[in-house]
Coordinates of C-alpha atoms and ligand atoms in Angstrom, one line a residue:
M1 CA 0.2 2.1 9.7
C2 CA 0.9 5.3 11.8
G3 CA -0.5 8.5 10.4
I4 CA 0.1 12.2 10.9
F5 CA -2.1 15.1 10.3
G6 CA -1.4 18.8 11.2
Y7 CA -3.1 22.1 10.8
I8 CA -1.8 25.7 11.0
G9 CA -4.4 28.3 10.1
H10 CA -7.4 30.3 11.3
R11 CA -10.1 27.6 11.7
N12 CA -10.8 25.4 14.7
A13 CA -7.9 23.0 14.5
S14 CA -9.3 20.1 16.6
K15 CA -12.2 19.6 14.3
L16 CA -9.9 19.5 11.2
L17 CA -7.5 17.3 13.0
V18 CA -10.2 14.7 13.8
K19 CA -11.4 14.9 10.2
G20 CA -7.8 14.4 9.0
L21 CA -7.4 11.4 11.3
L22 CA -10.6 9.8 10.0
R23 CA -9.1 10.1 6.5
L24 CA -6.1 8.2 7.7
E25 CA -8.2 5.5 9.4
Y26 CA -8.0 3.1 6.5
R27 CA -4.3 2.7 7.0
G28 CA -4.8 0.7 10.2
Y29 CA -4.1 1.9 13.8
D30 CA -4.8 1.0 17.4
S31 CA -4.9 4.4 19.1
S32 CA -5.1 8.1 18.2
G33 CA -4.6 11.5 19.7
V34 CA -4.6 15.3 19.0
V35 CA -2.8 18.3 20.6
V36 CA -3.9 21.9 20.0
K37 CA -2.2 25.1 21.0
N38 CA -4.7 27.2 23.0
G39 CA -2.8 29.1 25.7
T40 CA -1.4 25.8 26.8
L41 CA -0.7 22.7 24.7
E42 CA -4.0 20.7 25.2
S43 CA -3.7 17.1 24.4
F44 CA -6.2 14.3 24.2
K45 CA -5.5 10.7 23.2
D46 CA -7.0 7.2 23.6
I47 CA -6.9 3.6 22.4
G48 CA -9.5 2.3 20.0
K49 CA -11.5 3.9 17.3
I50 CA -10.9 7.6 16.3
S51 CA -14.7 8.2 16.5
E52 CA -14.7 7.1 20.2
M53 CA -11.6 9.3 21.0
A54 CA -13.3 12.2 19.1
S55 CA -16.7 11.7 20.9
S56 CA -15.0 12.2 24.3
L57 CA -12.8 15.0 23.0
P58 CA -13.4 18.2 25.1
S59 CA -14.0 21.3 23.0
L60 CA -10.5 22.5 22.2
Q61 CA -10.1 26.0 20.9
G62 CA -7.0 27.0 18.9
S63 CA -6.1 27.1 15.3
I64 CA -2.8 25.2 15.3
G65 CA -2.3 21.5 16.2
I66 CA -1.0 18.1 15.3
A67 CA -2.6 14.6 15.5
H68 CA -1.6 11.0 15.1
T69 CA -2.9 7.5 14.6
R70 CA -0.6 4.9 16.1
W71 CA 0.1 1.3 15.0
A72 CA 2.0 -0.2 17.9
T73 CA 5.7 -1.1 17.4
H74 CA 7.5 -0.1 20.6
G75 CA 5.2 -0.6 23.6
A76 CA 1.8 -2.0 24.0
V77 CA -1.5 -0.5 22.9
T78 CA -2.1 1.9 25.8
R79 CA -3.2 5.5 26.2
E80 CA 0.2 6.4 27.5
N81 CA 1.9 5.0 24.4
A82 CA -0.5 6.8 22.0
H83 CA 0.8 10.1 20.5
P84 CA 1.1 13.0 20.9
H85 CA 3.9 13.0 23.5
L86 CA 4.5 16.1 25.5
S87 CA 7.6 17.4 27.3
N88 CA 7.3 17.5 31.1
D89 CA 7.1 21.3 31.0
G90 CA 4.2 21.1 28.6
K91 CA 5.9 23.3 26.0
V92 CA 6.7 20.8 23.3
A93 CA 4.5 18.2 21.7
I94 CA 5.5 15.7 19.0
V95 CA 3.9 13.1 16.8
H96 CA 6.2 10.5 15.1
N97 CA 5.9 7.8 12.5
G98 CA 8.8 5.4 12.0
I99 CA 11.2 3.6 14.4
I100 CA 14.1 5.0 16.4
Q101 CA 16.7 2.2 16.6
N102 CA 18.8 3.7 19.4
S103 CA 15.9 4.8 21.5
E104 CA 16.8 2.5 24.5
M105 CA 20.2 4.2 24.8
L106 CA 18.5 7.7 24.5
R107 CA 15.9 6.8 27.0
K108 CA 18.6 5.8 29.5
R109 CA 20.4 9.0 28.8
L110 CA 17.3 11.0 29.6
K111 CA 16.6 9.1 32.8
K112 CA 20.2 9.8 33.9
L113 CA 19.5 13.5 33.3
G114 CA 16.5 13.2 35.6
V115 CA 13.8 13.3 33.0
S116 CA 10.8 11.2 33.8
L117 CA 9.5 9.3 30.8
N118 CA 5.7 8.8 30.5
S119 CA 5.5 6.0 27.9
E120 CA 7.3 2.9 26.6
T121 CA 7.7 4.4 23.1
D122 CA 10.8 5.1 21.1
S123 CA 9.1 8.4 20.0
E124 CA 8.9 10.2 23.3
I125 CA 12.6 11.0 23.5
F126 CA 12.1 13.7 20.8
C127 CA 10.0 16.1 23.0
H128 CA 12.3 15.8 26.0
F129 CA 15.5 16.5 24.2
I130 CA 14.0 19.4 22.3
S131 CA 12.5 20.8 25.4
M132 CA 15.9 20.6 27.2
D133 CA 17.6 22.5 24.4
L134 CA 14.9 25.2 24.4
Q135 CA 15.5 25.7 28.1
E136 CA 19.2 26.1 27.4
G137 CA 18.3 28.9 24.9
K138 CA 18.6 27.1 21.6
T139 CA 16.1 28.0 18.9
P140 CA 13.4 25.4 18.0
M141 CA 15.2 24.7 14.7
E142 CA 18.6 24.2 16.5
A143 CA 16.9 21.9 19.0
L144 CA 15.3 19.9 16.3
R145 CA 18.6 19.5 14.4
N146 CA 20.3 18.5 17.6
V147 CA 17.9 15.7 18.4
L148 CA 18.0 14.5 14.8
S149 CA 21.8 14.2 15.0
M150 CA 21.4 11.8 18.0
V151 CA 18.8 9.4 16.6
R152 CA 19.2 6.5 14.2
G153 CA 16.2 5.1 12.4
T154 CA 13.3 6.4 10.4
W155 CA 11.0 9.4 11.1
G156 CA 8.2 11.4 9.8
L157 CA 8.1 13.9 12.7
C158 CA 6.0 17.0 13.6
V159 CA 6.8 19.3 16.6
L160 CA 4.4 21.8 18.0
F161 CA 5.6 24.5 20.4
L162 CA 3.7 26.4 23.0
E163 CA 5.7 29.5 22.4
Y164 CA 5.8 29.6 18.6
D165 CA 3.2 29.8 15.9
F166 CA 4.7 27.2 13.6
V167 CA 5.2 23.5 13.3
L168 CA 8.5 21.9 12.5
C169 CA 8.6 18.8 10.5
A170 CA 11.3 16.3 9.6
R171 CA 11.4 13.3 7.3
N172 CA 13.7 10.3 7.0
G173 CA 12.2 7.2 5.6
S174 CA 8.6 8.0 6.6
P175 CA 6.5 10.2 4.3
L176 CA 5.4 13.7 5.1
I177 CA 3.7 16.2 2.9
V178 CA 2.7 19.8 3.4
G179 CA -0.4 21.2 1.6
R180 CA -1.1 24.8 1.0
G181 CA -4.6 26.3 1.4
K182 CA -5.7 29.9 1.7
N183 CA -3.8 31.3 4.7
E184 CA -3.8 27.8 6.1
M185 CA -1.4 24.9 5.8
F186 CA -1.9 21.2 6.3
I187 CA 0.6 18.5 7.1
S188 CA 0.0 14.8 6.6
S189 CA 1.8 11.5 6.0
D190 CA -0.7 10.7 3.3
P191 CA -2.0 12.8 0.4
H192 CA -5.4 11.3 0.8
A193 CA -6.0 13.2 4.1
I194 CA -5.2 16.6 2.5
R195 CA -7.0 16.2 -0.8
E196 CA -10.3 17.7 0.4
H197 CA -8.5 20.9 1.4
T198 CA -6.0 21.5 -1.3
D199 CA -4.4 20.0 -4.4
Q200 CA -1.1 21.9 -3.9
L201 CA 1.5 20.1 -1.9
V202 CA 5.2 19.9 -1.2
A203 CA 6.6 16.4 -0.5
L204 CA 9.5 16.4 1.9
E205 CA 12.5 14.2 0.9
D206 CA 14.6 12.1 3.3
G207 CA 17.0 14.2 5.2
Q208 CA 14.9 17.3 5.0
I209 CA 13.3 19.5 7.6
A210 CA 10.6 22.1 7.2
K211 CA 9.1 25.1 9.1
V212 CA 5.4 25.4 8.4
D213 CA 3.4 28.5 9.4
S214 CA -0.1 29.5 8.3
R215 CA 1.1 30.9 5.0
D216 CA 3.9 28.8 3.7
V217 CA 6.5 26.1 4.2
Q218 CA 10.2 26.6 4.3
V219 CA 12.1 23.5 3.4
M220 CA 15.8 22.9 4.2
Q221 CA 18.3 20.1 4.5
I222 CA 19.1 19.0 8.0
D223 CA 22.3 21.0 8.0
G224 CA 20.3 24.2 7.3
R225 CA 21.0 24.5 3.5
A226 CA 17.9 25.9 1.8
V227 CA 16.0 23.7 -0.6
E228 CA 14.1 25.0 -3.6
S229 CA 10.7 23.5 -3.0
S230 CA 7.9 23.7 -5.5
Y231 CA 4.3 22.7 -5.1
L232 CA 3.1 19.6 -6.9
N233 CA -0.5 19.2 -8.2
L234 CA -2.3 16.4 -6.6
E235 CA -4.2 14.5 -9.4
E236 CA -7.9 14.8 -9.6
E237 CA -8.6 11.1 -9.3
W238 CA -7.6 11.3 -5.6
G239 CA -10.9 13.1 -4.9
E240 CA -13.4 10.3 -5.2
S241 CA -13.0 8.5 -2.0
E242 CA -16.4 8.4 -0.3
L243 CA -18.3 5.2 0.4
G244 CA -21.4 6.2 -1.4
D245 CA -24.1 3.5 -1.3
Y246 CA -21.6 0.7 -0.5
P247 CA -21.5 -0.8 3.0
H248 CA -17.7 -1.2 2.8
F249 CA -14.8 0.2 0.9
M250 CA -13.7 -3.3 -0.1
L251 CA -16.9 -4.1 -1.9
K252 CA -16.9 -0.6 -3.5
E253 CA -13.3 -1.2 -4.7
I254 CA -14.1 -4.7 -6.0
H255 CA -16.9 -3.1 -8.1
E256 CA -14.7 -0.3 -9.3
Q257 CA -12.4 -2.7 -11.0
A258 CA -14.0 -2.5 -14.4
Q259 CA -13.7 1.3 -14.4
S260 CA -10.2 1.5 -12.9
L261 CA -8.8 -1.1 -15.3
Q262 CA -10.4 1.1 -18.1
H263 CA -8.5 4.0 -16.6
C264 CA -5.3 2.1 -16.6
I265 CA -5.4 0.9 -20.2
S266 CA -7.3 3.6 -22.0
G267 CA -5.1 5.9 -24.0
R268 CA -2.3 3.4 -23.7
L269 CA -3.3 0.7 -26.1
R270 CA -2.5 1.2 -29.8
H271 CA -4.9 -1.2 -31.6
A272 CA -3.7 -0.6 -35.1
E273 CA -0.1 -1.5 -34.3
G274 CA -1.1 -4.2 -31.8
T275 CA 0.9 -2.6 -29.1
S276 CA 0.8 -0.2 -26.1
V277 CA 2.6 2.9 -25.1
L278 CA 3.5 3.5 -21.5
G279 CA 5.2 6.9 -21.5
G280 CA 7.2 6.2 -18.3
L281 CA 8.5 2.9 -19.5
Q282 CA 9.9 3.9 -22.9
I283 CA 13.2 2.1 -23.4
E284 CA 15.3 2.6 -26.5
P285 CA 15.0 -0.4 -28.9
H286 CA 18.8 -1.0 -28.9
N287 CA 18.8 -1.1 -25.1
L288 CA 15.9 -3.5 -25.2
A289 CA 17.6 -5.9 -27.5
Q290 CA 20.4 -6.1 -24.9
L291 CA 18.3 -6.5 -21.8
P292 CA 19.8 -9.5 -20.0
H293 CA 16.8 -9.9 -17.6
I294 CA 14.0 -8.2 -15.8
R295 CA 13.4 -8.3 -12.0
L296 CA 10.1 -7.4 -10.4
I297 CA 9.9 -6.6 -6.7
G298 CA 6.9 -6.2 -4.4
C299 CA 5.2 -7.4 -1.2
G300 CA 1.9 -9.2 -0.6
T301 CA -0.6 -8.4 -3.3
A302 CA 2.0 -6.5 -5.3
L303 CA 4.3 -9.5 -5.2
H304 CA 1.5 -11.6 -6.7
A305 CA 1.0 -9.1 -9.4
A306 CA 4.8 -9.2 -10.0
Q307 CA 4.7 -13.0 -10.3
I308 CA 2.0 -12.6 -13.0
G309 CA 4.1 -9.9 -14.7
Q310 CA 7.1 -12.2 -14.7
I311 CA 5.1 -14.8 -16.7
L312 CA 3.6 -12.2 -19.1
I313 CA 7.1 -10.7 -19.8
E314 CA 8.6 -14.2 -20.5
Q315 CA 5.6 -15.2 -22.7
W316 CA 5.1 -12.1 -24.7
A317 CA 8.6 -10.5 -24.8
R318 CA 10.7 -13.7 -24.3
I319 CA 13.0 -11.9 -21.9
P320 CA 14.0 -13.8 -18.7
A321 CA 12.1 -12.4 -15.8
V322 CA 12.0 -13.2 -12.1
S323 CA 9.9 -11.8 -9.3
H324 CA 11.2 -11.2 -5.8
V325 CA 9.8 -10.8 -2.3
A326 CA 10.9 -7.3 -1.5
S327 CA 11.5 -8.0 2.2
E328 CA 14.0 -10.7 1.3
F329 CA 15.7 -8.9 -1.6
N330 CA 18.5 -7.2 0.4
A331 CA 19.0 -10.1 2.8
N332 CA 21.4 -12.0 0.6
D333 CA 23.5 -9.2 -0.9
P334 CA 21.9 -9.5 -4.4
V335 CA 24.0 -9.3 -7.5
I336 CA 22.7 -6.5 -9.6
N337 CA 23.4 -6.2 -13.3
P338 CA 23.3 -2.5 -14.2
D339 CA 22.1 -3.5 -17.7
A340 CA 19.0 -5.3 -16.4
L341 CA 15.6 -3.7 -15.9
H342 CA 14.1 -3.6 -12.4
L343 CA 10.4 -2.9 -11.6
A344 CA 9.2 -1.9 -8.1
I345 CA 5.5 -2.6 -7.7
S346 CA 3.5 -0.9 -5.0
Q347 CA 0.0 0.4 -4.4
S348 CA 1.0 2.9 -1.6
G349 CA 4.4 3.7 -2.9
E350 CA 5.5 3.8 0.7
T351 CA 6.2 0.1 1.6
A352 CA 9.5 0.2 3.4
D353 CA 10.7 -3.2 2.3
T354 CA 10.1 -2.3 -1.4
L355 CA 11.7 1.1 -1.0
S356 CA 14.8 -0.5 0.6
A357 CA 15.2 -2.9 -2.3
V358 CA 14.9 0.0 -4.7
K359 CA 17.7 1.9 -2.9
E360 CA 19.9 -1.2 -2.9
I361 CA 19.5 -1.7 -6.7
Q362 CA 20.2 2.0 -7.3
R363 CA 23.2 1.9 -5.0
K364 CA 24.6 -0.9 -7.1
G365 CA 24.3 1.1 -10.3
A366 CA 21.0 0.0 -11.9
D367 CA 17.8 1.8 -12.7
V368 CA 14.4 1.0 -11.1
Y369 CA 11.1 1.8 -12.7
G370 CA 8.1 2.2 -10.4
V371 CA 4.8 0.6 -11.0
V372 CA 2.9 2.6 -8.4
N373 CA -0.6 3.8 -7.5
V374 CA -0.2 6.7 -5.2
V375 CA 1.0 9.8 -7.2
G376 CA 4.1 11.5 -5.7
S377 CA 4.6 8.7 -3.2
T378 CA 8.1 7.9 -1.9
I379 CA 8.8 4.9 -4.2
A380 CA 7.5 6.8 -7.3
R381 CA 9.8 9.7 -6.5
Q382 CA 12.8 7.5 -5.5
C383 CA 12.5 5.7 -8.8
G384 CA 12.0 8.9 -10.7
K385 CA 10.6 7.0 -13.6
G386 CA 7.9 4.4 -14.2
V387 CA 4.1 4.3 -14.6
Y388 CA 1.2 5.1 -12.4
I389 CA -1.4 2.3 -12.4
H390 CA -4.3 4.8 -11.9
S391 CA -6.5 2.7 -9.6
G392 CA -7.6 5.9 -7.7
P393 CA -7.7 5.8 -3.9
E394 CA -7.8 2.3 -2.4
Q395 CA -9.0 2.5 1.2
S396 CA -9.8 -1.0 2.2
V397 CA -6.8 -2.5 3.8
A398 CA -7.2 -5.6 1.6
S399 CA -6.1 -4.7 -1.8
T400 CA -8.3 -5.5 -4.8
K401 CA -8.5 -2.9 -7.6
A402 CA -4.8 -2.1 -7.2
F403 CA -4.0 -5.7 -7.9
T404 CA -6.1 -5.6 -11.1
N405 CA -4.4 -2.4 -12.3
M406 CA -0.9 -3.6 -11.4
V407 CA -1.5 -6.7 -13.6
G408 CA -3.1 -4.4 -16.2
A409 CA -0.1 -2.1 -16.3
L410 CA 2.3 -5.1 -16.4
A411 CA 0.3 -6.6 -19.3
L412 CA 0.6 -3.3 -21.2
F413 CA 4.3 -3.2 -20.5
S414 CA 4.8 -6.9 -21.6
L415 CA 2.9 -6.2 -24.8
Q416 CA 5.0 -3.1 -25.5
L417 CA 8.2 -5.0 -24.8
G418 CA 7.0 -8.0 -26.9
R419 CA 6.2 -5.8 -29.9
S420 CA 9.6 -4.2 -29.7
R421 CA 11.2 -7.7 -29.9
H422 CA 9.7 -10.8 -31.3
L423 CA 5.9 -10.6 -30.9
S424 CA 4.1 -10.4 -34.3
K425 CA 1.6 -7.6 -35.1
T426 CA -1.2 -10.2 -35.5
K427 CA -0.5 -11.6 -32.1
G428 CA -0.2 -8.1 -30.6
K429 CA -3.5 -7.1 -32.1
S430 CA -5.3 -10.1 -30.7
I431 CA -3.9 -9.3 -27.2
A432 CA -4.8 -5.6 -27.5
R433 CA -8.3 -6.6 -28.6
E434 CA -8.8 -8.9 -25.6
M435 CA -7.4 -6.3 -23.2
R436 CA -9.9 -3.8 -24.5
K437 CA -12.8 -6.2 -23.7
L438 CA -11.7 -6.9 -20.1
P439 CA -13.4 -4.0 -18.3
E440 CA -16.8 -5.1 -19.8
K441 CA -16.1 -8.7 -18.9
I442 CA -15.3 -7.7 -15.3
R443 CA -18.5 -5.7 -15.2
S444 CA -20.6 -8.5 -16.5
Y445 CA -19.1 -11.0 -14.1
L446 CA -19.7 -8.7 -11.1
E447 CA -23.3 -8.3 -12.1
N448 CA -23.7 -12.1 -12.0
P449 CA -21.0 -13.5 -9.7
G450 CA -22.2 -17.1 -9.4
P451 CA -22.6 -19.2 -6.3
I452 CA -20.4 -17.2 -4.0
D453 CA -22.7 -17.9 -1.0
E454 CA -22.3 -21.6 -1.5
A455 CA -18.5 -21.2 -1.5
V456 CA -18.7 -19.2 1.6
E457 CA -20.7 -21.9 3.3
L458 CA -17.9 -24.3 2.6
V459 CA -15.0 -22.2 3.8
M460 CA -16.4 -20.2 6.7
Q461 CA -16.3 -22.9 9.4
S462 CA -13.2 -24.7 8.1
K463 CA -9.9 -25.0 9.9
S464 CA -8.0 -24.1 6.8
V465 CA -8.5 -23.6 3.1
L466 CA -6.2 -24.7 0.3
F467 CA -5.9 -22.7 -2.9
L468 CA -4.5 -24.3 -6.1
G469 CA -3.6 -22.9 -9.5
R470 CA -1.2 -23.7 -12.2
G471 CA 0.9 -21.5 -14.5
I472 CA -0.4 -18.0 -14.5
S473 CA -3.2 -19.1 -12.1
S474 CA -0.7 -20.0 -9.4
P475 CA -0.2 -16.4 -8.3
V476 CA -4.0 -15.9 -8.4
A477 CA -4.3 -18.8 -6.0
S478 CA -1.8 -17.0 -3.7
E479 CA -3.7 -13.8 -4.0
G480 CA -7.0 -15.5 -3.2
A481 CA -5.5 -17.2 -0.1
L482 CA -3.9 -13.9 1.1
K483 CA -7.2 -12.1 0.8
L484 CA -9.2 -14.8 2.7
M485 CA -6.6 -15.0 5.4
E486 CA -6.3 -11.3 5.9
I487 CA -9.9 -10.4 6.4
A488 CA -11.5 -13.7 7.5
Y489 CA -8.6 -14.9 9.7
I490 CA -8.8 -18.4 8.3
P491 CA -5.4 -20.1 7.8
C492 CA -5.0 -20.5 4.0
L493 CA -2.4 -22.2 2.0
A494 CA -1.7 -21.5 -1.7
Y495 CA 0.2 -24.0 -3.8
P496 CA 0.9 -24.6 -7.5
A497 CA -1.5 -27.4 -8.3
G498 CA 1.2 -29.8 -9.4
E499 CA 3.1 -29.3 -6.1
M500 CA 0.1 -30.3 -4.0
K501 CA 0.9 -34.0 -4.0
H502 CA 4.4 -33.2 -2.6
G503 CA 3.1 -32.1 0.8
P504 CA -0.1 -30.1 1.2
I505 CA -2.2 -33.2 0.3
A506 CA -1.5 -34.4 3.9
L507 CA -3.9 -31.7 5.1
I508 CA -6.8 -32.9 3.0
E509 CA -9.6 -34.7 5.0
Q510 CA -13.3 -35.2 4.6
D511 CA -14.9 -31.9 3.5
S512 CA -11.7 -29.9 3.4
P513 CA -12.4 -26.9 1.1
V514 CA -10.1 -26.5 -1.8
V515 CA -10.4 -23.5 -4.1
V516 CA -9.1 -24.3 -7.6
I517 CA -8.4 -21.7 -10.3
A518 CA -8.7 -23.6 -13.6
P519 CA -9.2 -21.5 -16.7
N520 CA -9.1 -23.2 -20.0
D521 CA -5.4 -22.3 -20.5
G522 CA -3.5 -25.2 -21.9
V523 CA -2.3 -26.5 -18.5
Q524 CA -5.7 -27.3 -17.1
D525 CA -5.3 -31.1 -17.6
R526 CA -2.6 -31.2 -14.9
T527 CA -4.8 -29.1 -12.6
M528 CA -7.5 -31.8 -13.1
N529 CA -5.1 -34.4 -11.7
A530 CA -4.8 -32.3 -8.5
I531 CA -8.6 -31.9 -8.3
H532 CA -9.0 -35.7 -8.6
E533 CA -6.4 -36.3 -5.9
C534 CA -8.2 -33.9 -3.5
K535 CA -11.6 -35.3 -4.3
A536 CA -10.4 -38.9 -3.7
R537 CA -9.7 -37.8 -0.1
G538 CA -13.0 -36.2 0.5
A539 CA -12.2 -32.6 -0.3
K540 CA -14.9 -30.2 -1.4
I541 CA -13.8 -28.4 -4.6
I542 CA -14.7 -24.7 -5.2
L543 CA -13.9 -24.5 -8.9
I544 CA -13.3 -21.2 -10.7
H545 CA -13.6 -22.0 -14.4
E546 CA -14.4 -20.3 -17.7
E547 CA -18.0 -20.1 -18.8
G548 CA -19.2 -23.1 -20.9
D549 CA -16.2 -25.2 -19.9
P550 CA -17.4 -28.8 -19.2
I551 CA -14.8 -28.9 -16.3
A552 CA -17.6 -27.2 -14.3
E553 CA -19.1 -30.6 -13.6
I554 CA -16.2 -31.6 -11.4
G555 CA -16.6 -28.8 -8.8
D556 CA -18.8 -29.1 -5.7
V557 CA -19.3 -25.4 -6.2
S558 CA -18.5 -24.2 -9.7
I559 CA -18.1 -20.4 -10.3
P560 CA -18.0 -19.4 -14.0
I561 CA -16.0 -16.4 -15.2
P562 CA -16.0 -14.9 -18.7
A563 CA -13.5 -16.5 -21.1
T564 CA -10.4 -14.6 -22.3
I565 CA -7.0 -15.5 -23.6
P566 CA -5.0 -17.6 -21.1
M567 CA -2.5 -14.9 -20.2
L568 CA -5.2 -12.4 -19.2
T569 CA -7.3 -14.8 -17.1
P570 CA -5.9 -13.5 -13.7
L571 CA -7.9 -10.3 -14.3
L572 CA -11.1 -12.3 -14.2
S573 CA -10.3 -15.3 -12.0
V574 CA -9.2 -13.2 -9.1
L575 CA -12.7 -11.6 -8.9
P576 CA -14.5 -14.6 -7.3
T577 CA -11.7 -15.0 -4.8
Q578 CA -12.1 -11.4 -3.7
L579 CA -15.9 -11.9 -3.3
I580 CA -15.4 -15.1 -1.3
A581 CA -13.0 -13.4 1.1
Y582 CA -15.4 -10.4 1.5
Q583 CA -18.5 -12.4 2.1
T584 CA -16.8 -14.8 4.4
A585 CA -15.3 -12.0 6.6
L586 CA -18.8 -10.4 6.6
S587 CA -20.5 -13.6 7.6
L588 CA -18.0 -14.1 10.4
G589 CA -18.7 -10.6 11.7
H590 CA -15.2 -9.2 11.0
D591 CA -14.3 -5.6 10.3
V592 CA -13.8 -6.1 6.5
D593 CA -12.1 -2.8 5.8
R594 CA -9.9 -2.7 8.8
P595 CA -8.7 -6.2 9.6
R596 CA -6.9 -6.7 12.9
N597 CA -3.1 -6.1 13.1
L598 CA -2.9 -5.0 9.5
A599 CA -2.0 -1.7 8.0
K600 CA -2.6 -0.3 4.6
S601 CA 0.8 1.2 4.2
V602 CA 3.6 -0.8 5.8
T603 CA 6.3 1.8 6.5
V604 CA 8.6 -0.3 8.7
E605 CA 11.0 -3.0 7.6
Ligands
F6R701 C1 -2.9 -7.3 0.7 C2 -2.2 -6.1 1.0 C3 -0.8 -6.2 1.4 C4 0.0 -5.2 0.4 C5 1.5 -5.1 0.8 C6 2.2 -4.2 -0.2 O1 -4.3 -7.1 0.5 O2 -2.8 -5.1 1.0 O3 -0.2 -7.4 1.3 O4 -0.2 -5.7 -0.9 O5 1.6 -4.6 2.0 O6 1.7 -2.9 -0.2 P1 2.0 -1.9 -1.4 O7 1.4 -2.4 -2.6 O8 1.4 -0.6 -0.9 O9 3.5 -1.8 -1.5

């Protein structure tokens, strides 16, 4: 979604701003722009790719500026609606992430005051109100505070002034971080854009404002109270984010899964005791014994990982568990048991729906543990406890390696929980042994992924694709469907295999492709029934099965995956679905890493 980058220092700002924007590109956007202070505030913006905007960018001198990638919410994708927005006297420029709910009322107020508005956005109001206050003699900080007292909604906001050598920032519900270099400072909505310049950063909290000059940042509460801000260290793993020899980040990230899962589990498995230790999820045994239930919350891919986590927790720890769509969580005024355990699962750590569920749970007196990838992200900080999944940077909009590591972290957690309750040491050891083998099995599958091309032939021209799975393979079916739909734009439906005959079977006609996830997991026989029912109506079955399983004969295209214990099969069965989605999108000529309308980090509810 929208991204912000800012620079205050001694180097050519416009070049650094464009570079920063390119680092934010993976988040999804439809237009971009920069403004640099150079005698005047020189601004340039356009719709389309950042590279196109940058190629027609005039040479802008100046060593202080702010920049933005926009993902349209208020107003169409036009040059006028792109950020930055400038006040009519040319003295104030702003970039804004988030949504201002009362913008219509504020726009009307500005019009009544005779201010001409130049865009349809909710963001533009900021520069005009600030500029009016400056004209009346207020300081930049007073003007910022004043406009923030008028707006309702969410903001990550940067303000650049013609007459001052600093940038003012404000945050409420939309992330903003400030990085410190040598006599230069960087501002961004995403640590990924700053990592190449510095590993020292301050993350603003909701309700805070900051003044950033070329040497330091001064953070305060919106009412002016000073805040003790200390620099965090951005972890090393956030460095390796180049494409290398891969044509797309998605393919690179699919292939990184063996290594990233290794990262997630290594040092956390305790083979001798048949358990695992997740430092951030240590719960006292007596509290564990009394846990009434566990709730797991996430969106999209994170939701599918949560659904798998739910099953793992129930199977291994025998604690009732339930997963929730984060965007629905607050809708029905949920009853929260303060004794229950809550897990918020998120790659970006910025998903507004998940964050809002976290806050609701905390408001009602319960703790939430984060299961998050991005270090220092909002959800990680809001939870204050939990585990990092250690996928490293995921840049393709379609999530792959983060799914694997979410499931990996939840498996570790379930094992730890299980061993603190009823799971025997022998059973724990066999689970730990199998987990340890997974990275190698992922690697070996990816070296020889089976007839993916044949599967692509079946799905790429079809009207829709049905994905089926049963038990722990049902969320894998959902994940496979989501991936294909996201990047190949083919309507996909995922159903638990047994539910197929209760409705989706109506869709099946001659040659309809049906992807079936059917590991040898004890519930396979019922999946077989669904396969027969589809085949009887002419469907073509793309079967994902374990190596050596005779079930392979039944598929029109059969893709073998290495065998493992049933509860860990999602970590292998998801791989062919990722490759099918990738290859199909590629064959259809789509932008695999940046699918239309989608954003990597969804910071609006
Ligand atoms: C799917 C995808 C999205 C995200 C969802 C949650 O490929 O990327 O469905 O999974 O927006 O994002 P996070 O995990 O960042 O909370």
